[in-house]
Coordinates of C-alpha atoms in Angstrom, one line a residue:
X1 CA 0.0 0.0 0.0
X2 CA 1.1 3.6 -0.6
X3 CA 0.9 4.3 3.1
X4 CA 3.9 2.1 3.9
X5 CA 6.2 3.7 1.4
X6 CA 9.2 5.8 2.5
X7 CA 8.4 9.5 2.3
X8 CA 10.7 11.8 0.3
X9 CA 13.5 13.6 2.2
X10 CA 13.1 17.2 1.2
X11 CA 14.3 19.2 4.2
X12 CA 17.1 21.6 3.3
X13 CA 20.3 21.1 5.3
X14 CA 22.1 23.9 7.1
X15 CA 24.8 23.6 4.4
X16 CA 22.2 24.2 1.7
X17 CA 20.9 27.3 3.5
X18 CA 24.4 28.7 3.9
X19 CA 25.4 28.1 0.3
X20 CA 22.1 29.6 -0.9
X21 CA 22.6 32.7 1.2
X22 CA 26.2 33.2 -0.1
X23 CA 25.1 32.7 -3.7
X24 CA 22.3 35.1 -3.3
X25 CA 24.3 37.7 -1.6
X26 CA 26.7 37.8 -4.5
X27 CA 24.0 37.8 -7.1
X28 CA 22.1 40.8 -5.6
X29 CA 25.0 43.0 -6.4
X30 CA 24.8 42.3 -10.1
X31 CA 23.2 44.6 -12.6
X32 CA 19.5 44.3 -13.5
X33 CA 18.6 41.7 -16.1
X34 CA 16.0 41.5 -18.8
X35 CA 12.5 42.0 -17.4
X36 CA 9.7 39.5 -18.0
X37 CA 6.9 41.7 -16.9
X38 CA 5.3 41.2 -20.3
X39 CA 5.5 37.5 -20.1
X40 CA 2.7 35.6 -21.9
X41 CA -0.1 34.1 -19.8
X42 CA -1.7 30.7 -20.5
X43 CA -5.0 29.3 -19.2
X44 CA -5.6 26.7 -16.6
X45 CA -8.2 24.1 -17.2
X46 CA -10.9 26.3 -15.6
X47 CA -10.1 29.3 -17.7
X48 CA -8.1 31.2 -15.0
X49 CA -4.8 32.5 -16.3
X50 CA -1.2 32.2 -15.1
X51 CA 2.2 33.4 -16.3
X52 CA 3.8 31.0 -18.8
X53 CA 6.9 30.5 -16.7
X54 CA 7.1 30.4 -12.9
X55 CA 9.7 30.5 -10.1
X56 CA 10.1 27.1 -8.4
X57 CA 10.8 27.5 -4.6
X58 CA 11.4 23.9 -3.7
X59 CA 14.7 23.6 -1.7
X60 CA 14.7 27.4 -1.2
X61 CA 15.5 27.7 2.5
X62 CA 12.9 29.6 4.5
X63 CA 13.7 32.9 6.0
X64 CA 15.9 35.7 4.5
X65 CA 17.0 33.6 1.5
X66 CA 13.5 32.8 0.4
X67 CA 12.3 36.4 0.9
X68 CA 15.3 37.8 -1.0
X69 CA 15.1 35.5 -4.0
X70 CA 11.3 36.2 -4.3
X71 CA 11.9 39.9 -4.1
X72 CA 14.6 39.6 -6.7
X73 CA 12.5 37.5 -9.0
X74 CA 9.6 40.0 -8.8
X75 CA 12.1 42.8 -9.6
X76 CA 13.2 40.9 -12.6
X77 CA 9.6 40.5 -13.8
X78 CA 8.4 37.1 -12.5
X79 CA 4.7 37.1 -11.6
X80 CA 4.3 33.4 -10.9
X81 CA 5.6 31.8 -7.6
X82 CA 5.3 28.1 -6.8
X83 CA 5.6 27.2 -3.1
X84 CA 4.1 24.5 -0.8
X85 CA 3.4 24.0 2.9
X86 CA 6.1 21.3 2.8
X87 CA 8.7 23.8 1.6
X88 CA 8.2 25.9 4.8
X89 CA 8.6 29.1 2.9
X90 CA 5.0 30.2 2.3
X91 CA 5.2 33.0 4.9
X92 CA 8.3 34.3 3.2
X93 CA 6.6 34.3 -0.2
X94 CA 3.7 36.1 1.2
X95 CA 5.9 38.7 2.9
X96 CA 7.9 39.4 -0.2
X97 CA 4.8 39.8 -2.3
X98 CA 3.2 42.2 0.1
X99 CA 6.4 44.3 0.3
X100 CA 7.0 44.3 -3.4
X101 CA 4.5 47.1 -4.1
X102 CA 3.1 45.1 -7.0
X103 CA -0.7 44.8 -7.1
X104 CA -1.6 41.4 -5.7
X105 CA -3.8 40.6 -8.7
X106 CA -0.7 40.7 -11.0
X107 CA 1.0 37.9 -9.1
X108 CA 0.1 34.2 -9.3
X109 CA 0.8 32.1 -6.2
X110 CA 0.6 28.3 -6.3
X111 CA 0.8 26.3 -3.1
X112 CA 0.2 22.7 -2.1
X113 CA -0.8 20.3 0.7
X114 CA 1.3 17.3 1.5
X115 CA -1.0 14.5 2.9
X116 CA 0.9 12.2 5.2
X117 CA 0.4 8.4 5.3
X118 CA -1.0 8.3 8.9
X119 CA -3.1 10.0 11.5
X120 CA -5.8 12.4 10.4
X121 CA -4.7 12.0 6.8
X122 CA -6.1 8.5 6.7
X123 CA -8.9 9.0 9.2
X124 CA -10.5 12.3 8.2
X125 CA -8.9 13.4 5.0
X126 CA -11.4 16.1 4.2
X127 CA -10.8 18.0 7.5
X128 CA -7.1 17.5 7.3
X129 CA -6.8 19.0 3.9
X130 CA -9.1 21.9 4.5
X131 CA -7.1 22.7 7.7
X132 CA -3.9 22.6 5.6
X133 CA -5.4 25.0 3.0
X134 CA -6.4 27.4 5.8
X135 CA -2.9 27.2 7.3
X136 CA -1.4 27.9 3.9
X137 CA -3.6 31.0 3.4
X138 CA -2.7 32.2 6.9
X139 CA 1.0 31.8 6.2
X140 CA 0.8 33.5 2.8
X141 CA -1.4 36.2 4.1
X142 CA -3.6 35.9 1.0
X143 CA -5.6 33.3 -0.9
X144 CA -3.8 30.9 -3.3
X145 CA -4.3 31.4 -7.0
X146 CA -3.8 27.6 -7.5
X147 CA -3.8 25.0 -4.7
X148 CA -2.7 21.4 -5.3
X149 CA -2.8 18.0 -3.7
X150 CA 1.0 17.4 -3.6
X151 CA 0.9 13.6 -4.3
X152 CA -1.6 10.8 -4.7
X153 CA -1.1 9.0 -1.4
X154 CA -3.9 7.1 0.5
X155 CA -6.2 6.0 -2.3
X156 CA -9.1 5.5 0.1
X157 CA -8.9 9.1 1.1
X158 CA -8.2 10.6 -2.3
X159 CA -11.7 11.7 -3.1
X160 CA -12.0 13.3 0.4
X161 CA -8.9 15.3 -0.3
X162 CA -10.3 16.5 -3.5
X163 CA -13.7 17.4 -2.0
X164 CA -11.8 19.5 0.5
X165 CA -10.2 21.4 -2.3
X166 CA -13.5 21.9 -3.9
X167 CA -14.8 23.3 -0.6
X168 CA -11.7 25.5 -0.3
X169 CA -12.4 26.9 -3.8
X170 CA -16.0 27.6 -2.9
X171 CA -14.9 29.4 0.3
X172 CA -12.5 31.6 -1.8
X173 CA -9.3 30.2 -0.3
X174 CA -8.1 29.2 -3.7
X175 CA -9.1 30.5 -7.2
X176 CA -8.2 27.3 -8.9
X177 CA -7.5 23.8 -7.7
X178 CA -5.4 20.9 -9.1
X179 CA -3.0 18.1 -8.3
X180 CA 0.7 17.3 -8.4
X181 CA 2.4 14.0 -9.3
X182 CA -0.9 12.4 -10.3
X183 CA -0.9 9.7 -12.9
X184 CA -3.7 8.9 -15.4
X185 CA -5.4 6.4 -13.0
X186 CA -5.4 9.0 -10.2
X187 CA -6.9 11.7 -12.4
X188 CA -9.5 9.3 -13.7
X189 CA -10.6 8.4 -10.2
X190 CA -11.2 12.1 -9.4
X191 CA -13.0 12.8 -12.6
X192 CA -15.2 9.7 -12.6
X193 CA -16.3 9.9 -9.0
X194 CA -20.0 10.8 -8.7
X195 CA -19.1 12.9 -5.6
X196 CA -16.8 15.3 -7.3
X197 CA -17.8 18.2 -9.5
X198 CA -14.6 20.0 -10.4
X199 CA -12.0 18.7 -12.9
X200 CA -8.4 19.5 -11.8
X201 CA -7.3 22.7 -13.5
X202 CA -3.6 21.6 -13.5
X203 CA -1.3 18.7 -12.8
X204 CA 2.3 19.5 -11.7
X205 CA 4.8 16.8 -12.6
X206 CA 8.5 16.5 -13.4
X207 CA 8.9 17.1 -17.1
X208 CA 11.9 17.7 -19.3
X209 CA 13.3 16.1 -22.5
X210 CA 15.0 13.4 -20.5
X211 CA 11.7 12.4 -18.7
X212 CA 8.6 12.5 -21.0
X213 CA 5.1 11.9 -19.6
X214 CA 3.3 11.3 -22.9
X215 CA 0.5 9.2 -21.4
X216 CA -0.2 11.8 -18.8
X217 CA 0.1 14.6 -21.3
X218 CA -2.4 13.1 -23.7
X219 CA -4.9 12.5 -20.9
X220 CA -4.6 16.0 -19.6
X221 CA -4.7 17.6 -23.0
X222 CA -7.9 15.9 -23.9
X223 CA -9.5 17.3 -20.7
X224 CA -8.0 20.7 -20.7
X225 CA -5.8 20.0 -17.6
X226 CA -2.7 22.3 -17.8
X227 CA 0.6 20.5 -17.2
X228 CA 3.0 22.4 -15.0
X229 CA 6.6 21.2 -15.2
X230 CA 8.8 21.0 -12.1
X231 CA 12.5 20.3 -12.4
X232 CA 12.4 21.5 -16.1
X233 CA 16.2 21.8 -16.1
X234 CA 16.6 18.2 -14.9
X235 CA 18.5 19.6 -12.0
X236 CA 21.3 20.6 -14.3
X237 CA 22.3 16.9 -14.8
X238 CA 22.2 17.1 -18.6
X239 CA 23.0 20.8 -19.4
X240 CA 26.1 19.7 -21.4
X241 CA 24.1 17.3 -23.7
X242 CA 25.2 17.8 -27.3
X243 CA 21.7 18.4 -28.6
X244 CA 21.1 21.1 -26.0
X245 CA 24.5 22.7 -26.7
X246 CA 23.9 22.7 -30.5
X247 CA 20.5 24.4 -30.1
X248 CA 21.9 26.9 -27.6
X249 CA 24.7 27.8 -29.9
X250 CA 22.4 28.4 -32.8
X251 CA 20.2 30.7 -30.8
X252 CA 22.8 32.4 -28.7
X253 CA 21.3 31.3 -25.5
X254 CA 22.2 28.9 -22.6
X255 CA 21.3 25.3 -22.5
X256 CA 19.0 26.0 -19.5
X257 CA 17.1 28.5 -21.7
X258 CA 16.7 25.8 -24.3
X259 CA 15.1 23.5 -21.8
X260 CA 12.7 26.1 -20.5
X261 CA 11.8 27.0 -24.1
X262 CA 11.2 23.4 -24.9
X263 CA 8.6 23.2 -22.1
X264 CA 7.0 26.5 -23.2
X265 CA 6.6 25.2 -26.8
X266 CA 5.1 22.0 -25.6
X267 CA 2.4 24.0 -23.7
X268 CA 3.8 23.1 -20.3
X269 CA 4.3 25.8 -17.6
X270 CA 7.9 25.3 -16.4
X271 CA 9.1 26.2 -12.9
X272 CA 12.9 26.7 -13.1
X273 CA 14.6 27.5 -9.9
X274 CA 17.8 29.1 -8.7
X275 CA 19.1 31.3 -5.9
X276 CA 21.4 33.2 -8.3
X277 CA 20.0 36.4 -9.7
X278 CA 21.6 36.1 -13.2
X279 CA 20.2 32.6 -13.6
X280 CA 16.8 33.6 -12.3
X281 CA 16.7 36.3 -15.0
X282 CA 18.1 34.0 -17.7
X283 CA 15.6 31.2 -17.0
X284 CA 12.7 33.4 -17.8
X285 CA 14.2 35.2 -20.8
X286 CA 13.0 32.6 -23.3
X287 CA 10.5 34.5 -25.4
X288 CA 12.9 36.1 -27.9
X289 CA 13.7 32.9 -29.7
X290 CA 11.9 29.8 -30.9
X291 CA 13.1 26.2 -31.4
X292 CA 12.6 24.8 -34.8
X293 CA 10.5 21.7 -35.5
X294 CA 13.8 19.8 -36.1
X295 CA 15.2 21.0 -32.8
X296 CA 12.1 20.1 -30.9
X297 CA 12.1 16.6 -32.4
X298 CA 15.8 16.2 -31.5
X299 CA 15.0 17.1 -27.9
X300 CA 11.8 15.0 -27.8
X301 CA 14.0 12.0 -28.6
X302 CA 16.2 12.3 -25.5
X303 CA 13.8 10.6 -23.1
X304 CA 15.8 8.2 -20.8
X305 CA 13.3 8.1 -17.9
X306 CA 15.6 10.4 -15.8
X307 CA 13.4 11.0 -12.8
X308 CA 15.7 13.3 -10.8
X309 CA 13.8 12.8 -7.6
X310 CA 13.9 9.0 -7.6
X311 CA 15.9 8.7 -4.4
X312 CA 13.9 11.4 -2.6
X313 CA 10.7 9.6 -3.4
X314 CA 12.0 6.4 -1.8
X315 CA 12.8 4.9 -5.2
X316 CA 9.2 5.1 -6.5
X317 CA 7.4 7.1 -9.1
X318 CA 4.5 8.9 -7.4
X319 CA 2.5 8.9 -10.7
X320 CA 2.5 5.1 -10.6
X321 CA 1.2 4.7 -7.1
X322 CA -1.9 2.5 -6.7

């Protein structure tokens, strides 16, 4: 059963926090980069809009580092921030947004609830999730523009979790609701249930040329569910791949920009992340070039099932959970 699986280890270490702070401190002294304030927006499955590229905040240490990198991203033109209760930086995101001076309606915030495999999560999933949404909203100091179930654990409670998100949407705690790391069977369960009334507006999964999710993509496309791509840079494990380097050289961009652009052209919403200002700016500067059909085909052929979070997920693929 999914409940007995090892949970991912996602807590940043003190070393991670120290390095992040040092990197950010150096980056903030650099000159301003290209703004993305005019970034295109795309629609979620329910018609609500979000910026076509977002800032991923997984592994961004809470506190000053998270606040500073969000402030810097907003200065550079980002208007899409992806956090989660599990990241422990929701309050920092909310503070940076409030202090930015940017009208709240211009900024999209995604957050998520991480159901555990024990306790209230398996006894009263509805109440546990609704309490988690309220806690997220309190930490953010504002409603979520998109709120997700982080992973498809506890199949007997899955519908209860989703009904809690439907209730959160009705209460105005979240404008849109969706899921993360859900496979086709999980999505089908939510959609087919006679108790549910809302189709997930989005599904956030790991996606990049080295890890395709074609079955999930086809299912979501047919139902208007927007795919959001986390780890779109494959954690920098393949940035020196010859196909990426060739495309980057032709367009005068970095291989990271090629990866982000690949996601954009597929209709995904990528969430690149970094704590370095120049990389944060570069990752969103992908609307001045377009990959050719031949370049897209070459990148599409690179799939090697490179799930970069395999170890963190306890050597399981969450989209394949029962």
